[in-house]
Amino acid sequence: MTATATVVVPPKQRRELDALRRFAPVLVLVGLVIGLTLKRSDFLSIGQQQQLVESAAPLLVFATGMTVVVMCGGIDLSIAAFAGFASLWFARFVPHLGIGALVAVMLLGAAIGTVQGVIHVKAQIPSFVVTLGGLALWAGLALLQDKPSILIASNSSVLALDGRLVGVPRLAILAGSLALVTGLLMWATPVGRWVRAVGSNETAAYLSGVPVVATRIAAFAFCTMCAALAGCMVAIDQTNGSPGTGRTQLLPTVAAVVVGGTAITGGVGGVGRTVVGVLIVKVLGTGLSIIGIGQKWENILYGALVIVAAALTIDGSKLTVVK
Amino acid sequence: MSIDARPAMRSTGVGTSPRRLGIFARRRTANASAVRARATAGERVLKWGPLAALALLCMFFAWRAERFATVDNLKNVLDQSAVLSIATVGITFVLLLGAIDLSMEGIMSACVMVGALLVMNSRNANDWGLFAVIPVVLVGAAFGLANGLITTRLKVPSFMTTVGMSAVGLGVAQLLFDGDQPRVLDRPLRAWAIGRVFGFTRATLVAVVCIAIGVVIQRHTRLGRYATAIGSAEDIVALSGVNVRRYKALAFALAGAFYSIAAVLLFLKQGTGNDELAVNVNFAAITAAVVGGTLLSGGQGGVLQSIVGVLIVKVLENGLLLLDVQPALQRAVQGVIVVGAVVAATWPLRHRLRVVK
Amino acid sequence: MSAAVPALRLEGISKRFGAVQAITDMTFEVRRHEVVGLLGENGAGKSTLLKILVGLVEPDTGTMYRDGQQVRFRTVTAAADAGIGMVYQEQSLVPSLTVAENILLGCEGHGVNAGVFRWRKLRELAQAQLDKIGSNIPVRAVTSQLTFPQRQMVEIAKVLSIEERTAFDPVVLLDEPTSVLDGPDVAVLFEQIERLRERASVVLVSHRIEEVMAVADRIYVLRNGVVAAERRPTETTTDELRHLMIGREDTGSHFHAERQADCADTPRLEIVGLSSAHFHDVNITLRKGEVVGLAGVQGSGREELCRAIFGALKVDAGEIILDGEKVKARSPRGAVQVGIGYLPAERRTEGMIGTMSVAENMSLATVGTVCRGPVLDREREKRVVDDWIERLRIRTPSGSVPMRQLSGGNQQKVVLARWLMSGDLKVLLLDHPTRGLDVGAKSEVYALVRDLAANGVSLLVLCDGLDETIALGHRVIVMRDGEVSAEFAAVRDAKPRPDKIMEHML
Amino acid sequence: MHSRTMKRLTAGMLLVTMTLAACGSDDGGDAATPSSAASTSAAPATDAPATTGGSETTTAGGDDTTAPAGDACAPEDVVLIGQVRDETNPYEKSWLDGGDEFAASVGLEQKRLTYGDDSTKEQDQIKQELSSGNTSCYVLNILPNTEGDTKPIADAAKEAGAFLVTQWNKPADLAVEDYDRWASHISYDGVESGKLIAETMFHAMGGEGGIVALQGGLATTAAKDRFAGLQEALAANPGIELLDEQTANWSQAEALTVLQTLITKHGDKIKGVWTANDGMALGAMEALDAAGMSDVAVVGIDAVPEAVTAVADGRMTATVSSDGPWQGGVGLAIGYCAAIGEIDIASLTADNRAFYANQTLITADNAADFATPSVDLTEFDCANVFNRVSGPLG
């Protein structure tokens, strides 16, 4: 308000605090894993870990795309619905294009994300609204077909992606590579700065000649492309595409991004944090059901833990206004 | 340092330069009123745009769908809007803060189950009749208050708080459900609830009363006015000595109370308590509020605007159904029209330096 | 109580923020119905002192007396209860509320009964406050529709409303109230301060020494967290005060007038018939190495013209020609690419990105120059940034510190460096480059302007004060109601007189 | 600020760890998970099962199984797992209850899993269960959330060497015979059920008048099959006119709203309401009640308790029972018999590997018999588990 005199905190203490904050998500993850291992000793076994990593793969892909959009200060609600839509087209393309179907569907995703981004940026309406409309549109269009699901022929080359490479699920490698490449791009090229600049102070970014419009649109294109990829990954795992593919993944995706430490208000965050967030959400979600707690209480506990995890990982002290 | 101010003060003194100041003032006012006119043009669109969209939709459906413009159908639309309206009144207060509430389904499910188990039902010996509303509202308000307290005290963004709280609410509902759906056996109560007054269902009337209460709270109470103020400039409100956290928490609690009333209507209309009755209400309510002009950025819009949004959503739903649009397409069309409506309503506000997130 | 007891007295106040000693053993007094001026550079401790007075910050040591009684303010409300209120530099009214609500926000009194507003009563109460300052602003008006000076009046009325909550005569703190006002509005404000004197004590903080001299009864000069001097306006001069503030002797060449280089005759930027909603048919030519001061009151369209040249505002007609070539891309990015830079007036909201580091802020516009192919070369960036930090004497521990941790003057230098970094900067548009800066920082900015011009960069400069405009410019162009109304040559030894220019502004 | 943050962090960490450690106390595992549309059941697609040759000859215990081929499990080593969407759905709850009764009859306990309409969660649960320890004596009786989930589940079971029975959802071109330990897939002929209730309703209407149809979620085979059954019945009854068809997504609340609108659209022309499940039928009856239309015939499928009561009261015309408790019990029974060596999966006939089970039309005449779901334990004897086979999928 007033000459918002620079918040002066002794540098050393502040650094410690920041470091602690930065690693809070990791600490939460470790705490969860310890808790689960105490309860079920084989939680850390290879089999369990393989399974965890495998099931986390699509969520990581969703969340990687979402991270970029959230860092820009936006949100994309259409990802889950679009993943279902994409999985259908993927299954349809596979007989003709083989592995190329994956590329085709991702391009389709990028194109559609671009459209959503253009509407958001050019018509200047909140991304929440545009993508809410997208959610309805893609969910509706996915239903416009005769069969409830389209099978991917079992001899198809794309199904080879479902195997394991030296014990690590291939899909997880794919997801991990995507996150890694995205993280590298954000770190090593100006794009990451543009994204953070747009998310923190769009006006200043614009007036510095940052390609604000392009950055935003690209973020949405990338996010929808990731959603398409995630949809294909689920389809490969299920060996078919259906409108319901990935349907339930929207809120876990946002939760993973935010719990990982990316501010929902934009500007602050990163793909690395999201990886941790994804693991937290996955360990929470599947962990609760495997350790055999009273399942009646599972939802209540899940909700409570989401809040606790968020409270621990989100640096409230940096937010002057919490919304 | 400003020479433009100093000569006047130094040479002739502040008090003796009214003539020049007068000129200034007039020029300034003319200029300011020009700015004002522009601003209000935008504001006017934001205010009346949704209403115009609603009118256009109604006209279109009246023209294309033969049964749309019948009294019976319009009463129906109002009846079908009742539950969503009340829930939207609630979420409007949260949106005015600039926060978001995704816990509506959880809270409503919990309230549905509490209510259905308190009135005369097939599961237990309770028979609270209409008095069941009191504990149900308390439950809803308590959930909302929990949202508010967690958001304000632990500084967790409302998005995350309410996602978590929704799961908690659903969990509570499932605990209470316990695999056995309670049927409402209180015939007089149900008859009252689905009965009609002047051809309008009681649900409609309850909704109208709730909307009226919502308008009064929003416009004439501290809670409502502060919620709007907090949404547009939280730090300023805090500097004025207002206990911002308290009013934020209260706004969430108020929202919870409204959800609970919507939940009561819901289970009375359905005649059963089921944890799935409230599915999809949350996004519908947010869509309605935003379409009506209660923006997610906070501080703008209000109860009446949100209700216009509810009517747009419901008229659309009703009209598309009457138009024989293929069922699978109905949702898709709704999505497109909602985005189109918001684009049209906010088009004049566009500006190169405008930041929209 | 006798009139000799001061309305407010601070004794031995110290405040430390971590490693930084903001205020040291300060003693400060405000007498009844007195206007106290508070001068000091950024970082001298003015903000901290104000925050202590208004209850935003608690001092570490020292005591405060209100009308002779010892007091301690833990919150803004506590200070308000003791009759102390502040008019903030960046305005603190809620735009969506009515004037009446804003005036009484948080202390509606009888205007609210059991949480429900009694509008008539509320408006009466608010009107009473506005009457105190003789304002005729309608209490029903929505605040967002008021002009800036009108809002300031509402703020003053709001601060005065604490009068009713306390037995004390209020103390009104005005934090840089004139920094964003134009001349005539400043006059109205000062008229208001004279009026306030009758019912309250006033503390006026300003960078503009002349203004403080004009209205204050007593002036405190702060430097490095201590009171460097206490003066009466009648006993001092502007120059002395300036010396006291910066503690240096070099103020004579404040504007570095001797360094104004002659400019070439080659046109660099030609603006031909540029029109938009805010200005009409503007024709201006900037020569190579020329500084053009653009004068005009608020609403003259000069700010908008700047933005339009930079591509941030839509134009309806006209052309912008740079070095003989038409500028096609009409966007800030396009402008940056052809060598046009722009420094916005609102540094915090438009100029910088507080969460990002100094280095990132600096290289934001010209990130291409620190890249190897598409990849950032962090080593090179660090070298370049460190170089500029040194050249501009930016006070920061390193380039990786978040921007928001720097003081205003240093932030402004970083934003300037953003444009200086680009090797092929041709035109720089400066919109109030010294707003909110202290004397020392201002002088450094002026020196930079001189250097740039000498290096062939053409500058278009908008300033708050005419003296700045005149001193900096080779020419002064005056805008009125969206049109160019006059042009004055302003070479080194033949500067035009301000009143001549003023005539064309009105 | 520093120490406060520290405290908060540490306290929170402790809380997380402790809650997790503490809430394991009740291992029994009765389930409750997020919502699903009421009884989203699904039958196979209309295409004939492509039972390609060769599968019959596959010997039990392929390369992937961890247990030695042919080795029977000791009965007490068998682990029984039943998984459905939601226990808040009466039908699915009765499923698991039937499983419990069977488990008790052989001195075991059934592990109850629910996944709340979330395919990701369903597969995660199964894979987690099967990802550790010796799983060759595990018996799974699974309700796949969608067709798409069936293959991954079957693959996971195959890899773990666990015995599997699936119900309702299976893509037509996925052959049970390709798997050694996937004993059976049980489903119900949706075309038949849709047709049965339609014909009963037409009869109640006297063979003429207008009807409206409320379909289930359009993405499911069940919705499509059941509606196909209605269309077959319509073709055979020219006196009946289909005024409108809409979807209400299996949801009671949505059915009420949609039918309200349809009533204003068609008014008294509506003499019957065909719905694809009982939840929607219940919603439809509320809409009719509210409109004061008492003599409209309503039919549904699934035989949820409320609907059975309504049929008994005469408020509803008919519903179809697939007998949840039997499904829950018999699925485990088949797997259990295979695990202890009483049934040799490889030698089962194609009809027993994937089949439609008998379903029962419930009308006012027999509603009283179905008022309380119950099981006949003799049906779960290894010799009787295939008694209800009505025919091959098709």
Tab-separated table of C-alpha atoms in Angstrom, chain A:
chain	number	residue	atom	x	y	z
A	1	MET	CA	0.000	0.000	0.000
A	2	THR	CA	2.226	2.734	1.221
A	3	ALA	CA	5.582	3.080	-0.374
A	4	THR	CA	5.571	-0.701	0.083
A	5	ALA	CA	8.976	-0.460	1.618
A	6	THR	CA	10.938	-3.460	0.569
A	7	VAL	CA	10.235	-6.263	2.953
A	8	VAL	CA	13.537	-6.458	4.655
A	9	VAL	CA	14.327	-9.781	6.201
A	10	PRO	CA	17.896	-10.670	7.037
A	11	PRO	CA	19.198	-12.366	3.932
A	12	LYS	CA	20.570	-15.437	5.577
A	13	GLN	CA	17.487	-16.277	7.562
A	14	ARG	CA	15.380	-15.597	4.542
A	15	ARG	CA	17.425	-17.954	2.436
A	16	GLU	CA	17.008	-20.718	4.982
A	17	LEU	CA	13.321	-20.114	5.080
A	18	ASP	CA	13.072	-20.132	1.319
A	19	ALA	CA	15.058	-23.326	1.140
A	20	LEU	CA	12.774	-24.940	3.678
A	21	ARG	CA	9.756	-23.785	1.739
A	22	ARG	CA	11.189	-24.988	-1.510
A	23	PHE	CA	11.697	-28.435	-0.145
A	24	ALA	CA	8.435	-28.630	1.764
A	25	PRO	CA	6.760	-30.652	-1.006
A	26	VAL	CA	9.644	-33.110	-0.986
A	27	LEU	CA	9.422	-33.395	2.781
A	28	VAL	CA	5.696	-34.022	2.562
A	29	LEU	CA	6.319	-36.718	-0.003
A	30	VAL	CA	8.946	-38.348	2.186
A	31	GLY	CA	6.609	-38.137	5.165
A	32	LEU	CA	3.851	-39.820	3.201
A	33	VAL	CA	6.137	-42.566	1.993
A	34	ILE	CA	7.420	-43.216	5.503
A	35	GLY	CA	3.879	-43.306	6.827
A	36	LEU	CA	2.818	-45.756	4.148
A	37	THR	CA	5.864	-47.942	4.588
A	38	LEU	CA	5.248	-48.153	8.320
A	39	LYS	CA	1.800	-49.366	7.522
A	40	ARG	CA	2.599	-51.671	4.683
A	41	SER	CA	6.196	-52.783	4.646
A	42	ASP	CA	6.286	-53.781	1.003
A	43	PHE	CA	5.267	-50.314	-0.121
A	44	LEU	CA	8.812	-49.633	-1.213
A	45	SER	CA	9.106	-52.929	-3.108
A	46	ILE	CA	10.005	-52.805	-6.770
A	47	GLY	CA	6.602	-54.046	-7.830
A	48	GLN	CA	4.793	-51.367	-5.880
A	49	GLN	CA	7.096	-48.676	-7.145
A	50	GLN	CA	6.777	-49.828	-10.753
A	51	GLN	CA	3.059	-49.707	-10.382
A	52	LEU	CA	3.146	-46.267	-8.778
A	53	VAL	CA	5.366	-44.850	-11.486
A	54	GLU	CA	3.279	-46.399	-14.213
A	55	SER	CA	0.026	-45.031	-12.890
A	56	ALA	CA	1.584	-41.622	-12.322
A	57	ALA	CA	2.692	-41.325	-15.956
A	58	PRO	CA	-0.494	-39.893	-17.515
A	59	LEU	CA	-1.012	-37.577	-14.569
A	60	LEU	CA	2.513	-36.273	-14.973
A	61	VAL	CA	1.869	-35.537	-18.633
A	62	PHE	CA	-1.367	-33.725	-17.823
A	63	ALA	CA	0.331	-31.806	-15.039
A	64	THR	CA	3.381	-30.832	-17.081
A	65	GLY	CA	1.151	-29.069	-19.577
A	66	MET	CA	-0.971	-27.554	-16.845
A	67	THR	CA	2.100	-26.235	-15.038
A	68	VAL	CA	2.980	-24.017	-17.964
A	69	VAL	CA	-0.543	-22.645	-18.195
A	70	VAL	CA	-0.794	-22.052	-14.462
A	71	MET	CA	2.586	-20.321	-14.444
A	72	CYS	CA	1.180	-17.989	-17.086
A	73	GLY	CA	-1.576	-17.219	-14.631
A	74	GLY	CA	-4.272	-19.173	-16.449
A	75	ILE	CA	-5.990	-22.486	-15.997
A	76	ASP	CA	-7.152	-25.123	-18.449
A	77	LEU	CA	-10.256	-27.024	-17.403
A	78	SER	CA	-10.691	-28.779	-20.719
A	79	ILE	CA	-7.741	-31.169	-20.478
A	80	ALA	CA	-9.566	-34.178	-19.097
A	81	ALA	CA	-12.476	-33.903	-21.519
A	82	PHE	CA	-10.081	-33.373	-24.383
A	83	ALA	CA	-8.028	-36.408	-23.407
A	84	GLY	CA	-11.120	-38.557	-23.899
A	85	PHE	CA	-11.827	-36.940	-27.249
A	86	ALA	CA	-8.198	-37.400	-28.281
A	87	SER	CA	-8.076	-41.048	-27.236
A	88	LEU	CA	-10.920	-41.808	-29.644
A	89	TRP	CA	-9.150	-40.197	-32.573
A	90	PHE	CA	-5.948	-41.891	-31.577
A	91	ALA	CA	-7.624	-45.297	-31.689
A	92	ARG	CA	-9.144	-44.355	-35.018
A	93	PHE	CA	-5.829	-43.260	-36.522
A	94	VAL	CA	-3.720	-46.170	-35.292
A	95	PRO	CA	-4.708	-48.644	-38.038
A	96	HIS	CA	-3.696	-46.103	-40.675
A	97	LEU	CA	-0.778	-44.311	-39.126
A	98	GLY	CA	0.643	-46.691	-36.539
A	99	ILE	CA	2.817	-44.811	-34.121
A	100	GLY	CA	2.266	-41.734	-36.265
A	101	ALA	CA	-1.208	-41.579	-34.776
A	102	LEU	CA	0.369	-40.336	-31.573
A	103	VAL	CA	1.960	-37.444	-33.412
A	104	ALA	CA	-1.226	-36.719	-35.340
A	105	VAL	CA	-3.320	-36.541	-32.190
A	106	MET	CA	-0.776	-34.381	-30.433
A	107	LEU	CA	-0.820	-32.006	-33.386
A	108	LEU	CA	-4.588	-31.988	-33.202
A	109	GLY	CA	-4.263	-31.127	-29.521
A	110	ALA	CA	-1.827	-28.334	-30.225
A	111	ALA	CA	-4.157	-26.924	-32.863
A	112	ILE	CA	-7.149	-27.014	-30.596
A	113	GLY	CA	-5.185	-25.589	-27.707
A	114	THR	CA	-4.165	-22.783	-30.006
A	115	VAL	CA	-7.790	-22.074	-30.798
A	116	GLN	CA	-8.705	-21.983	-27.115
A	117	GLY	CA	-5.704	-19.794	-26.419
A	118	VAL	CA	-6.553	-17.395	-29.216
A	119	ILE	CA	-10.119	-17.017	-27.959
A	120	HIS	CA	-8.831	-16.432	-24.456
A	121	VAL	CA	-6.205	-13.896	-25.439
A	122	LYS	CA	-7.841	-12.128	-28.342
A	123	ALA	CA	-11.355	-11.938	-26.993
A	124	GLN	CA	-9.883	-11.314	-23.550
A	125	ILE	CA	-12.102	-13.648	-21.607
A	126	PRO	CA	-10.814	-15.603	-18.639
A	127	SER	CA	-9.172	-18.920	-19.451
A	128	PHE	CA	-11.419	-20.475	-16.837
A	129	VAL	CA	-14.455	-19.644	-18.992
A	130	VAL	CA	-12.980	-20.580	-22.364
A	131	THR	CA	-11.791	-23.930	-21.135
A	132	LEU	CA	-14.983	-24.554	-19.206
A	133	GLY	CA	-16.733	-24.215	-22.537
A	134	GLY	CA	-14.089	-26.480	-24.045
A	135	LEU	CA	-14.801	-29.036	-21.363
A	136	ALA	CA	-18.456	-29.186	-22.364
A	137	LEU	CA	-17.661	-29.124	-26.060
A	138	TRP	CA	-15.098	-31.936	-26.120
A	139	ALA	CA	-17.065	-34.090	-23.701
A	140	GLY	CA	-20.132	-33.640	-25.887
A	141	LEU	CA	-18.380	-34.244	-29.191
A	142	ALA	CA	-16.700	-37.372	-27.833
A	143	LEU	CA	-20.134	-38.887	-27.361
A	144	LEU	CA	-21.066	-38.399	-31.005
A	145	GLN	CA	-20.207	-41.890	-32.186
A	146	ASP	CA	-21.802	-45.262	-32.360
A	147	LYS	CA	-19.490	-47.342	-30.270
A	148	PRO	CA	-18.696	-46.620	-26.661
A	149	SER	CA	-15.063	-47.361	-27.271
A	150	ILE	CA	-12.679	-48.028	-30.129
A	151	LEU	CA	-10.255	-50.877	-29.698
A	152	ILE	CA	-6.630	-50.574	-30.670
A	153	ALA	CA	-5.735	-53.776	-32.517
A	154	SER	CA	-3.628	-55.917	-30.214
A	155	ASN	CA	-0.908	-56.429	-32.811
A	156	SER	CA	-0.535	-52.721	-33.217
A	157	SER	CA	2.943	-51.303	-32.844
A	158	VAL	CA	1.833	-48.576	-30.452
A	159	LEU	CA	0.995	-51.153	-27.816
A	160	ALA	CA	4.699	-51.885	-27.532
A	161	LEU	CA	4.818	-48.625	-25.612
A	162	ASP	CA	2.967	-50.329	-22.812
A	163	GLY	CA	5.896	-52.577	-21.866
A	164	ARG	CA	8.826	-52.042	-19.594
A	165	LEU	CA	12.400	-51.125	-20.328
A	166	VAL	CA	14.811	-52.589	-17.777
A	167	GLY	CA	12.002	-52.729	-15.292
A	168	VAL	CA	10.811	-49.186	-15.840
A	169	PRO	CA	7.441	-48.777	-17.524
A	170	ARG	CA	7.954	-47.285	-20.982
A	171	LEU	CA	5.047	-44.888	-20.585
A	172	ALA	CA	6.654	-43.566	-17.435
A	173	ILE	CA	9.877	-43.011	-19.356
A	174	LEU	CA	7.903	-41.141	-21.982
A	175	ALA	CA	6.207	-38.986	-19.358
A	176	GLY	CA	9.445	-38.393	-17.530
A	177	SER	CA	11.189	-37.349	-20.728
A	178	LEU	CA	8.412	-34.922	-21.533
A	179	ALA	CA	8.691	-33.356	-18.094
A	180	LEU	CA	12.463	-33.240	-18.389
A	181	VAL	CA	12.433	-31.643	-21.831
A	182	THR	CA	9.825	-29.144	-20.750
A	183	GLY	CA	11.769	-28.320	-17.635
A	184	LEU	CA	14.942	-27.864	-19.674
A	185	LEU	CA	13.191	-25.631	-22.176
A	186	MET	CA	11.867	-23.498	-19.378
A	187	TRP	CA	15.269	-23.255	-17.771
A	188	ALA	CA	17.582	-22.938	-20.714
A	189	THR	CA	15.646	-20.766	-23.118
A	190	PRO	CA	13.955	-17.404	-22.783
A	191	VAL	CA	10.574	-19.128	-22.925
A	192	GLY	CA	10.642	-19.892	-19.208
A	193	ARG	CA	11.261	-16.250	-18.424
A	194	TRP	CA	8.504	-15.116	-20.711
A	195	VAL	CA	6.126	-17.512	-19.032
A	196	ARG	CA	7.057	-16.288	-15.575
A	197	ALA	CA	7.006	-12.661	-16.657
A	198	VAL	CA	3.542	-13.053	-18.151
A	199	GLY	CA	2.327	-14.795	-15.028
A	200	SER	CA	3.771	-12.284	-12.578
A	201	ASN	CA	3.146	-8.990	-14.306
A	202	GLU	CA	1.694	-9.192	-17.745
A	203	THR	CA	1.584	-5.455	-18.335
A	204	ALA	CA	5.246	-5.009	-17.527
A	205	ALA	CA	6.105	-7.991	-19.696
A	206	TYR	CA	4.098	-6.547	-22.571
A	207	LEU	CA	5.728	-3.164	-22.238
A	208	SER	CA	9.145	-4.811	-22.272
A	209	GLY	CA	8.457	-6.351	-25.632
A	210	VAL	CA	7.896	-9.859	-24.335
A	211	PRO	CA	5.728	-11.739	-26.853
A	212	VAL	CA	2.887	-11.946	-24.364
A	213	VAL	CA	0.188	-13.054	-26.753
A	214	ALA	CA	2.323	-15.732	-28.348
A	215	THR	CA	3.516	-16.994	-24.979
A	216	ARG	CA	0.026	-17.381	-23.644
A	217	ILE	CA	-1.318	-19.047	-26.757
A	218	ALA	CA	1.672	-21.353	-26.888
A	219	ALA	CA	1.110	-22.319	-23.270
A	220	PHE	CA	-2.443	-23.363	-24.017
A	221	ALA	CA	-1.394	-25.158	-27.169
A	222	PHE	CA	1.255	-27.043	-25.236
A	223	CYS	CA	-1.164	-27.880	-22.426
A	224	THR	CA	-3.777	-29.305	-24.752
A	225	MET	CA	-1.076	-31.174	-26.632
A	226	CYS	CA	-0.011	-32.747	-23.353
A	227	ALA	CA	-3.629	-33.611	-22.648
A	228	ALA	CA	-3.786	-35.333	-26.022
A	229	LEU	CA	-0.636	-37.277	-25.237
A	230	ALA	CA	-1.969	-38.245	-21.829
A	231	GLY	CA	-5.185	-39.421	-23.451
A	232	CYS	CA	-3.196	-41.571	-25.868
A	233	MET	CA	-1.144	-43.006	-23.026
A	234	VAL	CA	-4.252	-44.050	-21.155
A	235	ALA	CA	-5.671	-45.446	-24.387
A	236	ILE	CA	-2.513	-47.473	-24.946
A	237	ASP	CA	-2.709	-48.801	-21.424
A	238	GLN	CA	-6.371	-49.698	-21.844
A	239	THR	CA	-5.855	-50.775	-25.457
A	240	ASN	CA	-8.791	-48.650	-26.493
A	241	GLY	CA	-10.000	-45.117	-26.690
A	242	SER	CA	-13.250	-43.971	-25.131
A	243	PRO	CA	-14.953	-40.713	-24.207
A	244	GLY	CA	-14.335	-41.435	-20.548
A	245	THR	CA	-10.567	-41.716	-20.896
A	246	GLY	CA	-8.877	-39.533	-18.326
A	247	ARG	CA	-12.205	-38.048	-17.326
A	248	THR	CA	-11.450	-37.935	-13.619
A	249	GLN	CA	-8.005	-36.422	-13.927
A	250	LEU	CA	-8.745	-32.695	-13.983
A	251	LEU	CA	-8.771	-31.979	-10.277
A	252	PRO	CA	-5.856	-34.308	-9.462
A	253	THR	CA	-3.888	-32.498	-12.138
A	254	VAL	CA	-4.498	-29.069	-10.681
A	255	ALA	CA	-3.903	-30.442	-7.217
A	256	ALA	CA	-0.566	-31.902	-8.303
A	257	VAL	CA	0.551	-28.625	-9.836
A	258	VAL	CA	-0.421	-26.563	-6.815
A	259	VAL	CA	0.748	-28.992	-4.151
A	260	GLY	CA	4.074	-29.173	-5.949
A	261	GLY	CA	4.523	-25.500	-5.227
A	262	THR	CA	3.478	-23.684	-8.384
A	263	ALA	CA	1.402	-20.684	-7.408
A	264	ILE	CA	-2.140	-20.845	-8.757
A	265	THR	CA	-1.857	-17.093	-9.297
A	266	GLY	CA	0.991	-17.568	-11.756
A	267	GLY	CA	4.571	-16.467	-12.085
A	268	VAL	CA	6.139	-18.831	-9.612
A	269	GLY	CA	6.735	-22.529	-10.068
A	270	GLY	CA	8.251	-25.099	-12.320
A	271	VAL	CA	7.982	-28.495	-13.858
A	272	GLY	CA	10.365	-30.015	-11.322
A	273	ARG	CA	8.027	-29.059	-8.525
A	274	THR	CA	5.141	-30.563	-10.418
A	275	VAL	CA	6.895	-33.933	-10.580
A	276	VAL	CA	6.949	-33.968	-6.791
A	277	GLY	CA	3.338	-32.785	-6.697
A	278	VAL	CA	2.273	-35.617	-8.980
A	279	LEU	CA	3.956	-38.148	-6.746
A	280	ILE	CA	2.310	-36.664	-3.654
A	281	VAL	CA	-1.114	-36.830	-5.227
A	282	LYS	CA	-0.560	-40.361	-6.497
A	283	VAL	CA	0.839	-41.664	-3.243
A	284	LEU	CA	-2.068	-40.049	-1.418
A	285	GLY	CA	-4.723	-41.359	-3.751
A	286	THR	CA	-3.572	-44.912	-4.276
A	287	GLY	CA	-1.775	-45.193	-0.974
A	288	LEU	CA	-4.949	-44.703	0.971
A	289	SER	CA	-6.767	-47.465	-0.833
A	290	ILE	CA	-3.970	-50.021	-0.627
A	291	ILE	CA	-3.140	-49.805	3.022
A	292	GLY	CA	-6.651	-50.904	3.762
A	293	ILE	CA	-7.808	-48.110	5.979
A	294	GLY	CA	-11.492	-48.161	6.569
A	295	GLN	CA	-12.642	-47.309	3.102
A	296	LYS	CA	-15.630	-45.442	4.390
A	297	TRP	CA	-13.219	-42.889	5.740
A	298	GLU	CA	-11.072	-42.779	2.666
A	299	ASN	CA	-12.665	-39.738	1.066
A	300	ILE	CA	-12.698	-37.751	4.253
A	301	LEU	CA	-9.073	-38.531	4.898
A	302	TYR	CA	-8.118	-37.796	1.322
A	303	GLY	CA	-9.762	-34.385	1.511
A	304	ALA	CA	-8.105	-33.591	4.803
A	305	LEU	CA	-4.692	-34.653	3.533
A	306	VAL	CA	-5.054	-32.569	0.367
A	307	ILE	CA	-5.651	-29.525	2.531
A	308	VAL	CA	-2.794	-30.368	4.885
A	309	ALA	CA	-0.437	-31.003	1.983
A	310	ALA	CA	-1.437	-27.715	0.373
A	311	ALA	CA	-1.013	-25.844	3.648
A	312	LEU	CA	2.492	-27.246	4.026
A	313	THR	CA	3.690	-26.750	0.499
A	314	ILE	CA	2.174	-23.431	-0.449
A	315	ASP	CA	4.201	-20.524	0.768
A	316	GLY	CA	1.468	-18.397	2.252
A	317	SER	CA	3.938	-15.855	3.553
A	318	LYS	CA	4.810	-14.798	0.022
A	319	LEU	CA	1.223	-14.221	-0.917
A	320	THR	CA	-0.025	-10.878	0.268
A	321	VAL	CA	-3.509	-11.821	-0.777
A	322	VAL	CA	-4.712	-15.392	-0.643
A	323	LYS	CA	-7.620	-16.140	-2.918
